[in-house]
mmCIF file of C-alpha atoms in Angstrom:
data_model
loop_
_atom_site.group_PDB
_atom_site.id
_atom_site.type_symbol
_atom_site.label_atom_id
_atom_site.label_comp_id
_atom_site.label_asym_id
_atom_site.label_seq_id
_atom_site.Cartn_x
_atom_site.Cartn_y
_atom_site.Cartn_z
ATOM 1 C CA MET W 1 52.743 -0.702 10.563
ATOM 2 C CA SER W 2 49.176 -1.859 11.146
ATOM 3 C CA GLU W 3 46.636 0.236 13.037
ATOM 4 C CA PRO W 4 46.110 -0.786 16.690
ATOM 5 C CA LYS W 5 42.849 -2.608 17.188
ATOM 6 C CA PRO W 6 40.261 -1.001 19.493
ATOM 7 C CA VAL W 7 39.979 -2.726 22.840
ATOM 8 C CA PRO W 8 36.556 -4.397 23.123
ATOM 9 C CA SER W 9 34.369 -3.080 25.923
ATOM 10 C CA VAL W 10 33.213 -5.594 28.529
ATOM 11 C CA THR W 11 31.826 -2.990 30.930
ATOM 12 C CA PRO W 12 29.289 -4.510 33.328
ATOM 13 C CA LEU W 13 25.806 -3.009 33.010
ATOM 14 C CA PRO W 14 24.067 -4.137 36.219
ATOM 15 C CA GLU W 15 21.338 -1.489 35.974
ATOM 16 C CA TRP W 16 20.525 -2.021 32.296
ATOM 17 C CA THR W 17 16.898 -2.677 31.428
ATOM 18 C CA PRO W 18 15.298 -3.004 27.970
ATOM 19 C CA ARG W 19 14.245 0.336 26.543
ATOM 20 C CA PRO W 20 10.760 1.358 25.391
ATOM 21 C CA GLU W 21 9.722 1.014 21.774
ATOM 22 C CA PRO W 22 9.755 4.322 19.855
ATOM 23 C CA GLU W 23 6.260 5.728 19.403
ATOM 24 C CA ARG W 24 4.459 7.751 16.767
ATOM 25 C CA VAL W 25 5.020 11.079 18.499
ATOM 26 C CA THR W 26 5.408 14.595 17.112
ATOM 27 C CA LEU W 27 8.812 16.198 17.725
ATOM 28 C CA ARG W 28 9.053 19.968 17.378
ATOM 29 C CA GLY W 29 12.096 22.225 17.219
ATOM 30 C CA ARG W 30 12.750 25.841 16.298
ATOM 31 C CA TYR W 31 13.004 25.263 12.558
ATOM 32 C CA VAL W 32 11.303 21.935 11.878
ATOM 33 C CA GLU W 33 8.623 19.569 13.080
ATOM 34 C CA LEU W 34 8.637 15.775 12.752
ATOM 35 C CA ARG W 35 5.154 14.331 12.356
ATOM 36 C CA PRO W 36 4.245 10.635 12.225
ATOM 37 C CA LEU W 37 3.908 9.918 8.509
ATOM 38 C CA SER W 38 0.367 9.350 7.274
ATOM 39 C CA SER W 39 -1.568 9.516 4.032
ATOM 40 C CA ALA W 40 -2.319 13.177 4.797
ATOM 41 C CA HIS W 41 1.315 13.929 3.868
ATOM 42 C CA TYR W 42 1.694 11.907 0.679
ATOM 43 C CA ALA W 43 0.611 14.478 -1.916
ATOM 44 C CA GLU W 44 2.928 17.188 -0.600
ATOM 45 C CA LEU W 45 5.812 14.742 -0.198
ATOM 46 C CA PHE W 46 5.314 13.538 -3.757
ATOM 47 C CA ALA W 47 5.513 17.132 -4.992
ATOM 48 C CA ALA W 48 8.673 17.736 -2.953
ATOM 49 C CA THR W 49 10.590 14.583 -3.922
ATOM 50 C CA CYS W 50 9.295 13.239 -7.238
ATOM 51 C CA GLY W 51 9.628 16.097 -9.706
ATOM 52 C CA PRO W 52 11.414 15.754 -13.069
ATOM 53 C CA GLU W 53 14.655 17.003 -11.490
ATOM 54 C CA ASP W 54 14.478 14.728 -8.430
ATOM 55 C CA ALA W 55 15.500 11.353 -9.858
ATOM 56 C CA GLU W 56 18.905 11.447 -8.175
ATOM 57 C CA LEU W 57 17.249 11.703 -4.757
ATOM 58 C CA TRP W 58 16.251 8.066 -5.288
ATOM 59 C CA ASP W 59 19.595 6.753 -6.594
ATOM 60 C CA TYR W 60 20.532 4.948 -3.380
ATOM 61 C CA LEU W 61 17.087 4.167 -1.999
ATOM 62 C CA PRO W 62 15.722 0.621 -2.404
ATOM 63 C CA ALA W 63 12.862 1.852 -4.594
ATOM 64 C CA GLU W 64 12.593 3.620 -7.925
ATOM 65 C CA ALA W 65 11.245 7.162 -8.007
ATOM 66 C CA PRO W 66 7.460 6.878 -8.368
ATOM 67 C CA GLY W 67 6.135 8.502 -11.513
ATOM 68 C CA ALA W 68 2.636 9.090 -10.193
ATOM 69 C CA LEU W 69 1.029 9.993 -6.896
ATOM 70 C CA SER W 70 -0.792 6.648 -6.812
ATOM 71 C CA SER W 71 2.535 4.784 -6.963
ATOM 72 C CA PHE W 72 4.042 7.048 -4.311
ATOM 73 C CA TRP W 73 0.978 6.473 -2.119
ATOM 74 C CA MET W 74 1.427 2.693 -2.298
ATOM 75 C CA LEU W 75 5.162 2.939 -1.594
ATOM 76 C CA MET W 76 4.741 5.171 1.459
ATOM 77 C CA ALA W 77 1.866 3.080 2.795
ATOM 78 C CA GLY W 78 4.101 0.019 2.627
ATOM 79 C CA ILE W 79 6.931 1.816 4.422
ATOM 80 C CA VAL W 80 4.642 2.928 7.243
ATOM 81 C CA GLU W 81 3.274 -0.592 7.568
ATOM 82 C CA GLU W 82 6.776 -2.011 7.944
ATOM 83 C CA ALA W 83 8.185 0.904 9.976
ATOM 84 C CA PRO W 84 5.406 2.708 11.869
ATOM 85 C CA THR W 85 7.931 5.138 13.348
ATOM 86 C CA THR W 86 8.393 6.911 10.018
ATOM 87 C CA TYR W 87 8.238 10.695 10.112
ATOM 88 C CA ALA W 88 7.285 13.475 7.739
ATOM 89 C CA ILE W 89 9.817 16.300 7.999
ATOM 90 C CA VAL W 90 8.002 19.637 7.989
ATOM 91 C CA PRO W 91 10.156 22.792 7.903
ATOM 92 C CA LEU W 92 8.751 25.716 9.871
ATOM 93 C CA GLU W 93 10.484 28.332 7.726
ATOM 94 C CA GLY W 94 11.513 28.894 4.132
ATOM 95 C CA GLU W 95 9.744 28.290 0.838
ATOM 96 C CA ARG W 96 7.975 25.139 2.070
ATOM 97 C CA ALA W 97 7.149 26.216 5.613
ATOM 98 C CA GLY W 98 4.387 23.998 6.971
ATOM 99 C CA GLN W 99 4.647 21.476 4.115
ATOM 100 C CA PRO W 100 6.127 17.960 4.360
ATOM 101 C CA THR W 101 9.409 18.070 2.444
ATOM 102 C CA GLY W 102 11.193 14.889 3.472
ATOM 103 C CA THR W 103 10.912 11.687 5.435
ATOM 104 C CA PHE W 104 12.979 9.202 7.421
ATOM 105 C CA SER W 105 12.326 6.149 9.591
ATOM 106 C CA LEU W 106 13.489 4.446 12.745
ATOM 107 C CA LEU W 107 14.548 0.938 11.693
ATOM 108 C CA ALA W 108 16.280 -2.118 13.185
ATOM 109 C CA ILE W 109 14.701 -1.289 16.534
ATOM 110 C CA ASP W 110 16.145 -3.531 19.264
ATOM 111 C CA PRO W 111 14.809 -2.476 22.693
ATOM 112 C CA ALA W 112 16.479 -5.395 24.474
ATOM 113 C CA HIS W 113 19.935 -4.128 23.539
ATOM 114 C CA GLY W 114 19.115 -0.428 23.148
ATOM 115 C CA SER W 115 19.969 -0.135 19.455
ATOM 116 C CA VAL W 116 18.083 1.666 16.677
ATOM 117 C CA GLU W 117 18.827 2.980 13.167
ATOM 118 C CA ILE W 118 17.894 6.147 11.280
ATOM 119 C CA GLY W 119 17.163 4.996 7.730
ATOM 120 C CA TRP W 120 15.111 5.443 4.555
ATOM 121 C CA VAL W 121 16.277 9.063 4.448
ATOM 122 C CA LEU W 122 14.607 11.103 1.692
ATOM 123 C CA PHE W 123 15.158 14.875 1.827
ATOM 124 C CA GLY W 124 13.535 17.038 -0.842
ATOM 125 C CA ARG W 125 15.747 19.634 -2.486
ATOM 126 C CA ALA W 126 14.127 22.477 -0.538
ATOM 127 C CA LEU W 127 15.137 20.743 2.713
ATOM 128 C CA GLN W 128 18.733 19.883 1.850
ATOM 129 C CA ARG W 129 21.533 21.981 3.355
ATOM 130 C CA THR W 130 19.139 23.851 5.649
ATOM 131 C CA ARG W 131 19.147 24.252 9.414
ATOM 132 C CA ALA W 132 15.743 22.549 9.394
ATOM 133 C CA ALA W 133 17.378 19.390 7.968
ATOM 134 C CA THR W 134 20.090 19.421 10.622
ATOM 135 C CA GLU W 135 17.572 19.998 13.379
ATOM 136 C CA ALA W 136 15.378 17.169 12.056
ATOM 137 C CA VAL W 137 18.203 14.661 12.540
ATOM 138 C CA HIS W 138 19.082 16.210 15.906
ATOM 139 C CA LEU W 139 15.502 15.855 17.140
ATOM 140 C CA LEU W 140 15.459 12.171 16.232
ATOM 141 C CA GLN W 141 18.863 11.635 17.827
ATOM 142 C CA ALA W 142 17.689 13.299 21.037
ATOM 143 C CA TYR W 143 14.446 11.325 21.069
ATOM 144 C CA CYS W 144 16.274 7.994 20.816
ATOM 145 C CA LEU W 145 19.273 8.708 23.037
ATOM 146 C CA ASP W 146 17.804 11.073 25.635
ATOM 147 C CA GLU W 147 14.118 10.369 25.909
ATOM 148 C CA LEU W 148 14.123 6.635 25.202
ATOM 149 C CA GLY W 149 17.578 5.953 26.632
ATOM 150 C CA TYR W 150 18.939 3.860 23.768
ATOM 151 C CA ARG W 151 22.641 3.026 23.894
ATOM 152 C CA ARG W 152 23.363 2.974 20.172
ATOM 153 C CA LEU W 153 22.066 4.908 17.179
ATOM 154 C CA GLU W 154 23.027 3.647 13.722
ATOM 155 C CA TRP W 155 23.321 5.173 10.253
ATOM 156 C CA LYS W 156 23.904 2.840 7.297
ATOM 157 C CA CYS W 157 24.290 3.755 3.646
ATOM 158 C CA ASN W 158 25.504 2.558 0.292
ATOM 159 C CA ALA W 159 29.285 2.946 0.363
ATOM 160 C CA ALA W 160 29.060 4.782 -2.984
ATOM 161 C CA ASN W 161 26.676 7.370 -1.526
ATOM 162 C CA GLU W 162 29.130 10.144 -0.727
ATOM 163 C CA PRO W 163 26.476 12.699 0.376
ATOM 164 C CA SER W 164 25.100 10.229 2.927
ATOM 165 C CA ARG W 165 28.593 9.378 4.182
ATOM 166 C CA ALA W 166 29.357 13.082 4.580
ATOM 167 C CA ALA W 167 26.049 13.674 6.361
ATOM 168 C CA ALA W 168 26.744 10.864 8.823
ATOM 169 C CA ALA W 169 30.104 12.373 9.703
ATOM 170 C CA ARG W 170 28.647 15.865 10.000
ATOM 171 C CA PHE W 171 25.891 14.691 12.345
ATOM 172 C CA GLY W 172 28.477 13.107 14.620
ATOM 173 C CA PHE W 173 28.293 9.423 13.651
ATOM 174 C CA THR W 174 31.507 7.401 13.861
ATOM 175 C CA TYR W 175 32.494 5.243 10.902
ATOM 176 C CA GLU W 176 32.629 1.589 11.926
ATOM 177 C CA GLY W 177 33.376 -0.277 8.724
ATOM 178 C CA ARG W 178 32.128 -1.649 5.426
ATOM 179 C CA PHE W 179 30.013 -4.736 4.789
ATOM 180 C CA ARG W 180 31.231 -5.841 1.366
ATOM 181 C CA SER W 181 28.746 -7.331 -1.122
ATOM 182 C CA HIS W 182 26.061 -6.752 1.477
ATOM 183 C CA ARG W 183 23.000 -6.339 -0.749
ATOM 184 C CA VAL W 184 21.766 -6.474 -4.317
ATOM 185 C CA VAL W 185 19.756 -3.282 -4.858
ATOM 186 C CA LYS W 186 18.135 -2.426 -8.177
ATOM 187 C CA GLY W 187 20.284 -5.052 -9.857
ATOM 188 C CA ARG W 188 23.562 -3.615 -8.537
ATOM 189 C CA ASN W 189 25.924 -4.667 -5.795
ATOM 190 C CA ARG W 190 25.713 -2.627 -2.613
ATOM 191 C CA ASP W 191 28.585 -2.398 -0.165
ATOM 192 C CA THR W 192 27.171 -0.933 3.039
ATOM 193 C CA ASP W 193 29.014 1.503 5.313
ATOM 194 C CA TRP W 194 28.061 1.472 8.996
ATOM 195 C CA PHE W 195 28.183 4.462 11.343
ATOM 196 C CA SER W 196 27.029 4.877 14.928
ATOM 197 C CA ILE W 197 26.676 7.188 17.891
ATOM 198 C CA ILE W 198 26.803 5.570 21.327
ATOM 199 C CA ASP W 199 25.384 6.966 24.519
ATOM 200 C CA GLY W 200 28.716 8.100 25.974
ATOM 201 C CA GLU W 201 29.411 10.254 22.906
ATOM 202 C CA TRP W 202 26.023 11.880 22.761
ATOM 203 C CA PRO W 203 26.222 14.585 25.502
ATOM 204 C CA ALA W 204 29.105 16.396 23.780
ATOM 205 C CA LEU W 205 27.419 16.063 20.379
ATOM 206 C CA ARG W 206 24.126 17.308 21.783
ATOM 207 C CA THR W 207 25.848 20.411 23.165
ATOM 208 C CA ALA W 208 27.555 21.050 19.820
ATOM 209 C CA HIS W 209 24.331 20.652 17.851
ATOM 210 C CA GLU W 210 22.437 22.971 20.182
ATOM 211 C CA ALA W 211 25.155 25.608 19.907
ATOM 212 C CA TRP W 212 25.068 25.419 16.097
ATOM 213 C CA LEU W 213 21.258 25.551 16.021
ATOM 214 C CA ASP W 214 21.098 28.576 18.333
ATOM 215 C CA PRO W 215 19.583 31.565 16.478
ATOM 216 C CA ALA W 216 22.665 33.585 17.435
ATOM 217 C CA ASN W 217 24.685 31.404 15.043
ATOM 218 C CA PHE W 218 22.725 32.654 12.024
ATOM 219 C CA ASP W 219 22.598 36.014 10.304
ATOM 220 C CA ALA W 220 19.454 37.846 9.238
ATOM 221 C CA ALA W 221 19.274 35.795 6.023
ATOM 222 C CA GLY W 222 19.465 32.515 7.971
ATOM 223 C CA SER W 223 23.024 31.706 6.890
ATOM 224 C CA GLN W 224 25.300 30.058 9.444
ATOM 225 C CA ILE W 225 28.010 32.134 11.091
ATOM 226 C CA LYS W 226 30.043 29.134 12.254
ATOM 227 C CA ALA W 227 29.965 25.696 10.659
ATOM 228 C CA LEU W 228 28.910 22.726 12.745
ATOM 229 C CA LYS W 229 32.452 21.340 12.718
ATOM 230 C CA ALA W 230 33.554 24.467 14.622
ATOM 231 C CA PHE W 231 31.471 23.222 17.554
ATOM 232 C CA THR W 232 32.387 19.535 17.306
#
């Protein structure tokens, strides 16, 4: 028996107005700070994401891993030019406290319809699986959905990128479907999986994220007591 199709929403929105464009603002949490990406961050980001053991971090990005700081500089400069709301992720604790260790961007910004995407996600190894990484995504979610009042936040990834698919689910994004043969990236086919959070879902997710991020949910070594799924 086939799955029932979701009923399309035709809810009137008489008070809807276009939302503001995201700005190059600094967002600070307990464990991480998001800073508008600039050339001041490139050397430390290169060290965090382009070492000999970091090639797989670039497997599903639309660029090859730069082999030199000069190449990384040119790549990041181009990203910032195309997506000014790109952020350096700076953990406030751990081995790289105070040093840019990852980056992501706000893309596909559509103020008229209140839709925006988190994309070009590059987390250095020292940032992965940390509460700083989770809080970084939470801060960007809250900025878009709370402060700017967007209706829809998107996450898209290569359908073969299992870590990104798992991260989307963990952060509360709902799987929407697969665009088959969507792109040709680095000479390979890319099927693209789409995920989203919409404004009506966000309050419960925000509460869950804040409960997980509360210092009381971590032991003295910084390890979680309850997993995020226990709150969602």
